XYZ file of C-alpha atoms in Angstrom:
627
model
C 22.120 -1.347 -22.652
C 20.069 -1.000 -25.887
C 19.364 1.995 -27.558
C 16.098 3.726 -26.779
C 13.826 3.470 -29.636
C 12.235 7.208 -31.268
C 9.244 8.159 -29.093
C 6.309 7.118 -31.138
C 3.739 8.713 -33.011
C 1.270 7.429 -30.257
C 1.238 6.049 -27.316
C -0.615 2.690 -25.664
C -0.243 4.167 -22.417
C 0.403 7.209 -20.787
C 0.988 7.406 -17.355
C 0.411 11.178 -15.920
C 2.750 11.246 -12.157
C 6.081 9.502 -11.365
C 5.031 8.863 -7.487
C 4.784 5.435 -6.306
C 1.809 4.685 -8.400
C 3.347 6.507 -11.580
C 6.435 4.237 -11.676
C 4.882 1.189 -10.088
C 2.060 1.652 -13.373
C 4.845 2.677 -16.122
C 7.307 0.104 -15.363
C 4.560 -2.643 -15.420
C 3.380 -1.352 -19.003
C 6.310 -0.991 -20.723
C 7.478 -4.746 -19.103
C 4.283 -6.237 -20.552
C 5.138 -4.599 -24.179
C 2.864 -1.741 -24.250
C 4.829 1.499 -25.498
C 4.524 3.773 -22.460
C 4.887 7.312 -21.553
C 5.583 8.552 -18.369
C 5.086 12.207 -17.915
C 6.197 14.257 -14.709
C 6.687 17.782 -13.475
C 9.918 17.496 -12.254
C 12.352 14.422 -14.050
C 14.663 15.090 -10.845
C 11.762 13.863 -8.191
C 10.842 10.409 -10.235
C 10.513 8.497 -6.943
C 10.490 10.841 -4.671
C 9.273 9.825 -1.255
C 7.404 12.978 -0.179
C 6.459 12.281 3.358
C 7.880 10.012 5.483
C 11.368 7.888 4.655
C 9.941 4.505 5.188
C 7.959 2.054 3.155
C 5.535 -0.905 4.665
C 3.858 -0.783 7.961
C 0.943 -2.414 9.348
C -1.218 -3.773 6.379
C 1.141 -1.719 4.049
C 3.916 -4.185 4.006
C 1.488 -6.845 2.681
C 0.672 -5.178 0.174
C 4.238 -4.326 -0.707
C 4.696 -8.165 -0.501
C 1.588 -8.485 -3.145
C 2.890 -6.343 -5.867
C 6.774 -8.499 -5.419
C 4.464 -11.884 -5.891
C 2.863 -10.533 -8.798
C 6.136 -9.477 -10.660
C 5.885 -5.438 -9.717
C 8.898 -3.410 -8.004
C 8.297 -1.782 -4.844
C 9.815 -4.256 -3.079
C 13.277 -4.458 -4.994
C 13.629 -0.461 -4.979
C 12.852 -0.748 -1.078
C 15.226 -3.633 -1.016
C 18.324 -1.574 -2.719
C 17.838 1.077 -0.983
C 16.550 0.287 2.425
C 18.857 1.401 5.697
C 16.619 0.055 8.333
C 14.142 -3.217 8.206
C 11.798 -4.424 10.902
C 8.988 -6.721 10.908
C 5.827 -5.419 13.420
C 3.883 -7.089 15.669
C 6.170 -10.617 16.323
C 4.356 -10.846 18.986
C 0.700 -11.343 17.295
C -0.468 -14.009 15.368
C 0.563 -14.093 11.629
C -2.215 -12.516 10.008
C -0.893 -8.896 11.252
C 2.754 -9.004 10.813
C 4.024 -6.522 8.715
C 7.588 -5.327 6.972
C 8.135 -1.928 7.944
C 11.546 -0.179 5.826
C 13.117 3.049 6.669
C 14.785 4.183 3.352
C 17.624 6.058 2.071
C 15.687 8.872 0.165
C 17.897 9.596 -1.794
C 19.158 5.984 -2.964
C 15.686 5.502 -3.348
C 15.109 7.864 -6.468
C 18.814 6.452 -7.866
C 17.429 3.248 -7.883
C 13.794 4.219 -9.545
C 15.273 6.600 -11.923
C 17.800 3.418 -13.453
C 14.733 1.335 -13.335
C 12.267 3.849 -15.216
C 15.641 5.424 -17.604
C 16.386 1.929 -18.568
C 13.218 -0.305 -19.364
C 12.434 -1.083 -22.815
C 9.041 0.850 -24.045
C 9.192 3.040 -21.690
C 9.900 6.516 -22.801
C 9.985 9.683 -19.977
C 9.065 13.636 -21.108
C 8.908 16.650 -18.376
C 5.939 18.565 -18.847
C 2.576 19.215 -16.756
C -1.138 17.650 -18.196
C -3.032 20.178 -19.045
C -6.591 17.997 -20.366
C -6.882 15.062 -21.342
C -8.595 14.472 -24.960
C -11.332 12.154 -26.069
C -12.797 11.353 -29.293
C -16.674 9.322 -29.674
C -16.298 9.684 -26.118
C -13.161 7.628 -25.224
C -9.391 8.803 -24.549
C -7.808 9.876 -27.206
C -4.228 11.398 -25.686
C -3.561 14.099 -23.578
C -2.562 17.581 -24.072
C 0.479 19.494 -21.829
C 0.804 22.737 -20.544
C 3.452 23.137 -22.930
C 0.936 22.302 -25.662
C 2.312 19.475 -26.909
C -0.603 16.820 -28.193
C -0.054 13.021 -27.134
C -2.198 10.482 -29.236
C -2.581 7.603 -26.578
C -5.196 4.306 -26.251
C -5.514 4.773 -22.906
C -4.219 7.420 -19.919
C -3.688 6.647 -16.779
C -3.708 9.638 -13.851
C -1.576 9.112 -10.818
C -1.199 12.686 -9.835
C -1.251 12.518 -6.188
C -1.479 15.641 -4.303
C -0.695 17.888 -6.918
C -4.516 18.897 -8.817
C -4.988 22.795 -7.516
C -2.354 21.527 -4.808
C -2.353 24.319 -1.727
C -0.118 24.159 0.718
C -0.312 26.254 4.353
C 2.110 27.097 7.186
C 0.306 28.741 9.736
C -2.079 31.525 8.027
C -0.095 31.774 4.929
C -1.066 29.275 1.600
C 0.344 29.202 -1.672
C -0.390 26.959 -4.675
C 2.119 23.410 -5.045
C 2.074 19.863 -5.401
C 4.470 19.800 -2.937
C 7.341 21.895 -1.237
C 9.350 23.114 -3.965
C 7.166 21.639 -6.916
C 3.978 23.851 -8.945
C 0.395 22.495 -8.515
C -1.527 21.307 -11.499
C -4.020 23.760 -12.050
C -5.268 23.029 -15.401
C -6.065 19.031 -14.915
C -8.878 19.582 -13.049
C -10.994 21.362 -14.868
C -10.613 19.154 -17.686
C -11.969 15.987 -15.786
C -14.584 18.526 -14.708
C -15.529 19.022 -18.283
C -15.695 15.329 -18.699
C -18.536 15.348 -16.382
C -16.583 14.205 -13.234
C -17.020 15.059 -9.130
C -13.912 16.458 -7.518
C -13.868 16.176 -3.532
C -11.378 17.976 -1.707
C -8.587 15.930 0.984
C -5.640 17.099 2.974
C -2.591 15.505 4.120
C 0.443 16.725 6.252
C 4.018 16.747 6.856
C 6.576 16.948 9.460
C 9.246 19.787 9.724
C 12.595 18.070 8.725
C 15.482 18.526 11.344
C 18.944 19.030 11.338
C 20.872 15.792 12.163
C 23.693 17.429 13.894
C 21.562 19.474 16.104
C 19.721 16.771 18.014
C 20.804 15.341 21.080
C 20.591 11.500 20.498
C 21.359 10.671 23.607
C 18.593 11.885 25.508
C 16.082 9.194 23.801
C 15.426 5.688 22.940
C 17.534 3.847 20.267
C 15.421 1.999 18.270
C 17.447 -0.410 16.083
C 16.143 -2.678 13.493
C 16.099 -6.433 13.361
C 19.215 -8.534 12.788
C 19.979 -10.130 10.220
C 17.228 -7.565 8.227
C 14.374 -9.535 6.612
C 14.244 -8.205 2.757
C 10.595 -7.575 1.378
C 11.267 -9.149 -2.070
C 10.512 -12.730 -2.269
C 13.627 -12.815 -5.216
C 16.290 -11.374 -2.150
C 17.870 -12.959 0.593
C 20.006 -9.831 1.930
C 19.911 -5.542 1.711
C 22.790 -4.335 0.507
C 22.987 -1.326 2.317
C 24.405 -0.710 6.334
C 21.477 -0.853 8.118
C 20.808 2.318 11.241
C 18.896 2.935 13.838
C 15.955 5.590 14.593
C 15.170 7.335 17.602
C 12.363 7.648 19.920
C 11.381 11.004 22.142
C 7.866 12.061 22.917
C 5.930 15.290 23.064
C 5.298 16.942 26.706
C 2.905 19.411 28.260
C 5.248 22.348 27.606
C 5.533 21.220 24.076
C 1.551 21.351 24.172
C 1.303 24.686 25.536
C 3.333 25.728 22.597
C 1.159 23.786 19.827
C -2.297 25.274 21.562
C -0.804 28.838 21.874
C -0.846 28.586 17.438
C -4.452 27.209 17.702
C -5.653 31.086 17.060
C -3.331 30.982 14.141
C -3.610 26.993 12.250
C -5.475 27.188 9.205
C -7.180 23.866 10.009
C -8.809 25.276 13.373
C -9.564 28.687 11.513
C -11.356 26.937 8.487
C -8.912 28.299 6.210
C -8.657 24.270 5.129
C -11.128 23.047 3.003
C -10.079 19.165 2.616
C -10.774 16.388 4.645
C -7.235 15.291 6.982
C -7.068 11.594 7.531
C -8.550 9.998 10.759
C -5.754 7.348 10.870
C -2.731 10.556 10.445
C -3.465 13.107 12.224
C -1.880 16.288 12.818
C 0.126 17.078 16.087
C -2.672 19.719 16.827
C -5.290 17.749 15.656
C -3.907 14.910 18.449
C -3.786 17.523 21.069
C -7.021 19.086 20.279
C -8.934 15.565 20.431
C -6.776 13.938 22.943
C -6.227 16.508 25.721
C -6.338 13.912 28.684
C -3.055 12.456 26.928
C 0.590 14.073 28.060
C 2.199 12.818 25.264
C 2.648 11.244 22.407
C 5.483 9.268 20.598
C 7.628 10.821 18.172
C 10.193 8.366 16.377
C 13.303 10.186 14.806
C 14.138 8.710 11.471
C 17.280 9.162 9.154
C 16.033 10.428 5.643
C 19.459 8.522 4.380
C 22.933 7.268 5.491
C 24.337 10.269 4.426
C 21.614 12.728 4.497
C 21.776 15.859 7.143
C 18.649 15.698 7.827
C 16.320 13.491 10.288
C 12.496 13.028 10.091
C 10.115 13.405 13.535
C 7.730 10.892 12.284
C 4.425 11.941 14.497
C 4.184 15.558 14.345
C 2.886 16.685 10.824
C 1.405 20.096 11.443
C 0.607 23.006 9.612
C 0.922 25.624 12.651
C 2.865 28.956 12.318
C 6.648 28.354 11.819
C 7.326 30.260 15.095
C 5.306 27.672 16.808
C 6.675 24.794 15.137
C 9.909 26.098 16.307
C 8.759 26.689 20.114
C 7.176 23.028 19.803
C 10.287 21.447 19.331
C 12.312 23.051 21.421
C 10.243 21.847 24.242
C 10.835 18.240 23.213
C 13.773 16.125 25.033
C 16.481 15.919 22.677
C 15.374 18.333 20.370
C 15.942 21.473 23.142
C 18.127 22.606 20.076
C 16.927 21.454 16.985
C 17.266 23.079 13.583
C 14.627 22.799 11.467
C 15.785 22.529 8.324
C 12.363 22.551 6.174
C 9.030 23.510 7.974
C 6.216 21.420 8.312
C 3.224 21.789 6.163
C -0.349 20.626 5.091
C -1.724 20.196 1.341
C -5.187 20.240 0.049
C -5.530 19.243 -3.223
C -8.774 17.541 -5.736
C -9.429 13.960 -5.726
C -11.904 12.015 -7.976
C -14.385 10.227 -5.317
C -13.690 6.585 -6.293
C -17.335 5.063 -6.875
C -17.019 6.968 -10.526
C -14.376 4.036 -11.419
C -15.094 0.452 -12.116
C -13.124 -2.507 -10.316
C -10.555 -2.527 -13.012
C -9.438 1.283 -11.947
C -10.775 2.991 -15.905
C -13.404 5.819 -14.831
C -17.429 5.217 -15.835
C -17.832 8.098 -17.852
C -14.284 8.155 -20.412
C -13.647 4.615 -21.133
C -9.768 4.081 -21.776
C -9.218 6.814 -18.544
C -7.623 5.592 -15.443
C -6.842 6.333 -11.692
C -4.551 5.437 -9.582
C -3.273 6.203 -6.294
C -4.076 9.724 -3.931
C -6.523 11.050 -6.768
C -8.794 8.265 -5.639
C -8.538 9.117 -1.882
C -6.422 7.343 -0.316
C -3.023 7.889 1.954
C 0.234 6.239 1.670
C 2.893 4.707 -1.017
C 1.425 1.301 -0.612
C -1.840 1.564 -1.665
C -1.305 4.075 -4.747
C 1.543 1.576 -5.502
C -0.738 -1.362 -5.314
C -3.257 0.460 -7.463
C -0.509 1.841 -9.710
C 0.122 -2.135 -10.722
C -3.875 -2.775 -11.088
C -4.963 0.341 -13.138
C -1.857 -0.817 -15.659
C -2.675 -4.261 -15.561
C -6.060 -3.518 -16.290
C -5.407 -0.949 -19.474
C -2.383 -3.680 -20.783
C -5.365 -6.052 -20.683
C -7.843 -3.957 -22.163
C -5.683 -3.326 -24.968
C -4.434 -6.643 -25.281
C -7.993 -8.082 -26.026
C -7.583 -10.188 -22.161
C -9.672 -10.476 -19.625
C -9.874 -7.507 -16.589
C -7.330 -8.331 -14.132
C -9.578 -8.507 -10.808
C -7.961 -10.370 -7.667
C -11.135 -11.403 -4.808
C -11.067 -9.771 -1.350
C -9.857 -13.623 0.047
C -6.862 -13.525 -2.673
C -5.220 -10.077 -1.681
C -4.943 -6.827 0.690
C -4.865 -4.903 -2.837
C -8.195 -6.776 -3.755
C -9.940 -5.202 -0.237
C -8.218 -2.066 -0.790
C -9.965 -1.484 -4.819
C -13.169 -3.097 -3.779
C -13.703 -0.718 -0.730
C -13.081 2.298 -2.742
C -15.388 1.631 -5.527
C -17.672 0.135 -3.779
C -17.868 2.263 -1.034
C -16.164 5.624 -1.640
C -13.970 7.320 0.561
C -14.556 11.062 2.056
C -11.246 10.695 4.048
C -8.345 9.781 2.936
C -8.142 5.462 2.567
C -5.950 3.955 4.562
C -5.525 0.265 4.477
C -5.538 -1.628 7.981
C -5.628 -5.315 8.961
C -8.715 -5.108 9.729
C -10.397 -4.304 6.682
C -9.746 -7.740 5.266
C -12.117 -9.971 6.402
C -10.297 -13.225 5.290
C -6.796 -11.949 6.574
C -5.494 -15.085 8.151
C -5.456 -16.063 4.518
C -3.367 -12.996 3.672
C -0.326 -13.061 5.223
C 2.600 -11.855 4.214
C 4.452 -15.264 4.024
C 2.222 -16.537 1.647
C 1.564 -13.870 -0.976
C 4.167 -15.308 -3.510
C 1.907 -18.338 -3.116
C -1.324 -16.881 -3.523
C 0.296 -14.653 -6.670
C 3.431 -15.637 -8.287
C 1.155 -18.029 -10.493
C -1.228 -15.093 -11.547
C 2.289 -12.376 -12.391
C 3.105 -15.279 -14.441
C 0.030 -15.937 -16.113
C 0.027 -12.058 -16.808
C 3.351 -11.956 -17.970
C 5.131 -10.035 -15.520
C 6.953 -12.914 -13.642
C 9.970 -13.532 -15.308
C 11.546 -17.257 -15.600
C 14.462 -16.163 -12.488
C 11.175 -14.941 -10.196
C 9.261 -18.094 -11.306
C 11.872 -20.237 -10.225
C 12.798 -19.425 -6.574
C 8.795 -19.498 -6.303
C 8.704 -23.377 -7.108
C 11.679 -24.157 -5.785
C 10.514 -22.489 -2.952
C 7.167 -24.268 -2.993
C 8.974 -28.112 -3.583
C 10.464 -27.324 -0.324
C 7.437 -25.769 1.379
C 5.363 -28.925 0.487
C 8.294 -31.516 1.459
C 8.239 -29.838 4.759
C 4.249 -30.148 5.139
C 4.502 -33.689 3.999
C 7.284 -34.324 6.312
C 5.058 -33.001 9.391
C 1.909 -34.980 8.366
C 4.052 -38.525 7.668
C 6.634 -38.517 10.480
C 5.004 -40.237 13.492
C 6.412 -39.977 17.084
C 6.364 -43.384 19.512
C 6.366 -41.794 23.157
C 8.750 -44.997 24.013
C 11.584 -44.234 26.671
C 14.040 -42.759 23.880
C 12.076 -40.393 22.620
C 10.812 -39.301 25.865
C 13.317 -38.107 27.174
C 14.341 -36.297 23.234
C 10.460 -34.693 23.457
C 11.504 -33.140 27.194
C 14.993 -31.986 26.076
C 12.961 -30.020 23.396
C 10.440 -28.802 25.777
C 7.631 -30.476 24.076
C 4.796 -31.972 26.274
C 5.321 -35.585 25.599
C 2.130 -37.475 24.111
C 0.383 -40.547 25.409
C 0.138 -42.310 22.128
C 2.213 -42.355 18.517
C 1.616 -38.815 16.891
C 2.348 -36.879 13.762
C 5.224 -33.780 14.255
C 2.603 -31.467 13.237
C 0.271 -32.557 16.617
C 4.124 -31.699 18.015
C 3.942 -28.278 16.493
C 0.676 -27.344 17.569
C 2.341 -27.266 21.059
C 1.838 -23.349 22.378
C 5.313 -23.766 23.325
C 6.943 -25.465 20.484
C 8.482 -23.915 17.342
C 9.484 -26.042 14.027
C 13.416 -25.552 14.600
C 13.347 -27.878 17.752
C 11.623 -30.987 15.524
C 14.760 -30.810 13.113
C 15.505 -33.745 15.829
C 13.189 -35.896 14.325
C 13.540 -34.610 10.764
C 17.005 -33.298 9.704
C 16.533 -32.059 6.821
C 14.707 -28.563 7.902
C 17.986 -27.686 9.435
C 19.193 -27.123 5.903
C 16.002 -24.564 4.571
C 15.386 -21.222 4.287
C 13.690 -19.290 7.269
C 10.564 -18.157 5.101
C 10.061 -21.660 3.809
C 10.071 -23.070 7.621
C 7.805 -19.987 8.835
C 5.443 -20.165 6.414
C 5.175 -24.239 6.990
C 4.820 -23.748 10.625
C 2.076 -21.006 10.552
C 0.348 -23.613 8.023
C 0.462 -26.664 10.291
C 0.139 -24.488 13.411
C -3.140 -22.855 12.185
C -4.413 -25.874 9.672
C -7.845 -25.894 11.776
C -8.315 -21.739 11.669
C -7.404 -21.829 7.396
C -9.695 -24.611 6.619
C -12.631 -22.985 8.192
C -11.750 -19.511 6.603
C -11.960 -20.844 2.774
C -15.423 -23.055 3.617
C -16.120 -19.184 4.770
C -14.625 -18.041 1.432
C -16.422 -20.787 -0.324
C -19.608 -20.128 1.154
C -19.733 -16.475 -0.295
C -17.865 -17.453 -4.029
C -21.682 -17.814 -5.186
C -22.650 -13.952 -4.644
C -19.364 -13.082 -5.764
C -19.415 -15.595 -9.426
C -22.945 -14.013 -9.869
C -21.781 -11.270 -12.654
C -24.139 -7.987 -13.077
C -24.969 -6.842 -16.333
C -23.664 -3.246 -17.273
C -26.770 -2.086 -18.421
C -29.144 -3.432 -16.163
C -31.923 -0.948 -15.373
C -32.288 -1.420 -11.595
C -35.376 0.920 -11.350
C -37.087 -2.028 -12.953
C -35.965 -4.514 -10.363
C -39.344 -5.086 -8.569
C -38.911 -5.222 -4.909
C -35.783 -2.457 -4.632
C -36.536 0.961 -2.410
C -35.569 4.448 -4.261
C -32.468 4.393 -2.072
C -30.981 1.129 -3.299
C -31.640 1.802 -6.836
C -30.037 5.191 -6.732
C -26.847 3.517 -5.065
C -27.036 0.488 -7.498
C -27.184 3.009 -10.330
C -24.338 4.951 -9.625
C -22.090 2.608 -8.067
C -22.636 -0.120 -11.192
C -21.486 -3.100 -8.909
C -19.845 -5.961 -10.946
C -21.271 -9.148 -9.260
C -24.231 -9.696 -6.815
C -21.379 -10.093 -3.892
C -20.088 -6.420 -4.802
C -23.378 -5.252 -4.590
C -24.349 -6.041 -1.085
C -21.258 -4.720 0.210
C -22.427 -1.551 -0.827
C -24.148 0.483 2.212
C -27.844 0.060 2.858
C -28.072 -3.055 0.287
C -29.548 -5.353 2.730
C -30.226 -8.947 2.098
C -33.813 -8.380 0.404
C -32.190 -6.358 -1.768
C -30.148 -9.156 -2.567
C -32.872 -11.415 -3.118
C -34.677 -9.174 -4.757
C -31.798 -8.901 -7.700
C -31.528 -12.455 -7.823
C -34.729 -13.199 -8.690
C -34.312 -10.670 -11.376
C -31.271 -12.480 -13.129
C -33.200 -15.438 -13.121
C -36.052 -14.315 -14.618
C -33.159 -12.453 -17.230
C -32.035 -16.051 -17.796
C -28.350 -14.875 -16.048
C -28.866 -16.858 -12.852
């Protein structure tokens, strides 16, 4: 390995948080040539998966998928280190399957730590931010608690839950980031001074059980799928011995026990401040809203292959230890469960995301960035995801390129930065299927496709990543030419080959891909007629078959796509005074004002910009000559 360079006078980058958008942000910097600093509280947690031992999920694994395609690393740490791998909802169309991963914790931050200790300009210090500085208005560095003064082009804040983190069991709080790590106290009144809004947002945690205490046997094995599917387009196996998790359920006794705390939880007491998220709610929270329900699921997770402890994935709360205790007790299986570490909820600042522009830098300090739970939102993914765009964005800032900005049909990331800057969050963003209105053009199959090319363009595909993508594409295409050329004769011969297969037989010559339309066909029967798909790769044959299968369905989606590219090429001038657009109500220019949307389509996906208002802009960039 080569020797680490001296850490330089300044910096291009720092990177404030070693989370999932910390590392995900650092890694890409440094990789694009930037000299980088990554500063962290604690060197020991770079990685650290706070909550939950599992990465992907409904949405999330697409996203995971889109930050592989584009050169990034979730998916290869979740690859080395992942003990379980499933992919959701096989039984849906393609559009909403997802990678789900539960993870070795503790392999996990190995494998991160080698990544982020090893890269070239990428240099790690221990020490909390404390402010950071500007000069003629723009970043300048950062100063630490320690007092130490960091000259830096740009910053980049990924500081998840810990700004004035507070953390509550029951009716006692104390001040942390996270169990077992100090809050950042000083940070936030430093943006405040920069003329910032903080919000306030909570989030929640399970209590962590002792493996050897539960009684396995009295629930559900849940294994994973076989052979595991990895999330990284560049691997085709996990190295590690994949395990199964566990399913139980709450009860009514259990319920008695989580009401009898209700006196006594600081979220029915108003003790908590912060919003909780809709989509993750507390165990309480579920029984409070949902009392017609007897119970709900609780899947036991390992946190590792060797770890002692298990995670009850369902049950975040933040009631009084002696409750949590008296809850799980009542639960099958878990009649005499240890709990190891109580659960817990954090409220901690966020920066409401409509102060930031598409590209992740903030309004008011140009050269500032934000990434990840400080913008509002919930999960690894999506501070991952923006982790990648905020240093994409600064690399080409300071590399004199244009913004790096994907379109909501291109990515889940995309729909996930648009709807917080366009739209704000007051809950804590979490992404779903749903939120993409062009989905069935985001799969998961195809996101090397949609951006391998652009990671490589940017730099951050390497020539081993860029090659499995075209080889992979030379055989994706054969296969799609092989469907649309090959014709089928329904004479007696192949009659009775189309029935052996199961496949309706036709009353006239055919392509295979009218074959594969079938409801009832798959592409694996038609090697028959073409041998040579017996010989690819699964992915290349599933992603050829959801093409031919939904050919009509994609088609229509990008004329939808195409319809809609106008608004969206239409750019907005930064300083355009919108009070002076005639036509506008006081409401829309207030939002217009504040928000600063980037193109005409931004703009009317911003609430209460209705179609007049639309027009009404229009209009005005023609008569600006822009239109």
């Amino acid at each position: 390995m080569q020797r680490k360079q001296p850490i330089p006078a300044e910096f291009d980058l720092i990177v404030v948080g070693a989370g999932h958008a910390g590392c995900e942000a650092a890694m890409a910097s440094a990789r694009l040539g930037l000299k980088t600093l990554l500063l962290t509280i604690n060197v020991d947690r770079i990685g650290h998966l706070s909550c939950n031992p599992a990465i992907g999920g409904l949405a999330k694994g697409h996203m995971v998928k889109e930050i592989d395609a584009l050169g990034g690393m979730m998916g290869l740490w979740a690859d080395a280190a992942g003990i379980q791998f499933r992919i959701l909802n096989t039984r849906k169309g393609p559009a909403v399957r997802s990678s789900r991963a539960q993870i070795d914790r503790a392999e996990y931050m190995r494998v991160v730590q080698r990544s982020v200790f090893s890269q070239e300009n990428l240099w790690v210090f221990q020490d909390m931010g404390a402010a950071v500085l500007t000069e003629n208005g723009a970043v300048s560095g950062l100063r630490t608690e320690l007092g130490e003064v960091f000259p830096a082009r740009a910053v980049l804040l990924t500081t998840g839950t810990f700004l004035r983190g507070l953390m509550h069991i029951g009716l006692e709080h104390f001040s942390g980031g996270r169990m077992g790590d100090p809050a950042a106290n000083s940070l936030s009144a430093s943006l405040r001074e920069l003329g910032f809004d903080l919000g306030r947002l909570k989030t929640g945690t399970t209590p962590r059980l002792l493996r050897d205490s539960i009684d396995f046997s009295a629930m559900q094995e849940q294994p994973g799928d076989d052979p595991p599917t990895p999330f990284s387009f560049r691997n085709r196996t996990v190295p590690l011995p994949q395990v199964s998790c566990w399913l139980t359920y709450t009860n009514e006794r259990a319920h008695e026990a989580i009401r009898s705390g209700f006196d006594r939880s600081p979220m029915f007491t108003g003790i908590i401040e912060g919003t909780g998220a809709r989509y993750c709610p507390s165990i309480e929270d579920k029984v409070a809203r949902f009392p017609e329900k007897d119970r709900h699921q609780i899947f036991v997770e390992p946190e590792g292959l060797h770890s002692p402890e298990m995670y009850p994935s369902g049950i975040p709360t933040s009631l009084p230890f002696d409750v949590q205790k008296k809850m799980i007790r009542a639960i099958r299986g878990l009649e005499n469960a240890q709990i190891v570490r109580p659960g817990y909820a954090i409220e901690y600042d966020f920066v409401p995301p409509t102060q930031l522009r598409p590209t992740l830098e903030t309004k008011a300090v140009p050269g500032l960035y934000c990434a990840g739970q400080i913008n509002g939102t919930s999960g690894y993914e999506e501070a991952a995801a923006q982790g990648l765009w905020a240093a994409l964005n600064a690399a080409c800032k300071l590399l004199g390129r244009e913004p790096f900005l994907l379109s909501r049909d291109q990515a889940y990331m995309a729909v996930l930065v648009d709807d917080l800057v366009t739209k704000g969050t007051e809950e804590p963003y979490r992404m779903f299927t749903s939120r993409a209105e062009h989905r069935l053009l985001l799969r998961e199959g195809n996101a090397d496709e949609r951006l391998t090319p652009v990671g490589r363009d940017l730099g951050l595909v390497d020539d081993d990543q860029w090659r499995l993508f075209t080889a992979k594409q030379e055989k994706l295409q054969a296969v799609l030419e092989a469907m649309h050329s090959i014709r089928i004769r329904p004479d007696a011969a192949t009659r009775e080959t189309l029935e052996s297969i199961g496949a309706s037989v036709p009353g006239k010559a055919v392509e295979l891909a009218s074959l594969l339309r079938q409801p009832q066909m798959d592409i694996d029967r038609l090697a028959v007629f073409c041998p040579e798909l017996a010989g690819l790769d699964r992915e290349v044959l599933c992603e050829a078959e959801v093409q031919v299968r939904y050919e009509g369905y994609l088609v229509k989606q990008e004329e939808l796509v195409a319809k809609f590219k106008s608004l969206e090429d239409k750019v907005l001038p930064e300083d355009l005074d919108y009070g002076s657009v005639s036509g506008l109500t006081r409401e829309v220019v207030e939002k217009l004002s504040r928000i600063q949307p980037r193109t005409l389509g931004q703009a009317g996906r911003i609430s209460g910009v209705t179609p007049a208002a639309l027009a009404c802009l229009e209009i005005h960039l023609k008569k600006l000559g822009l239109s």
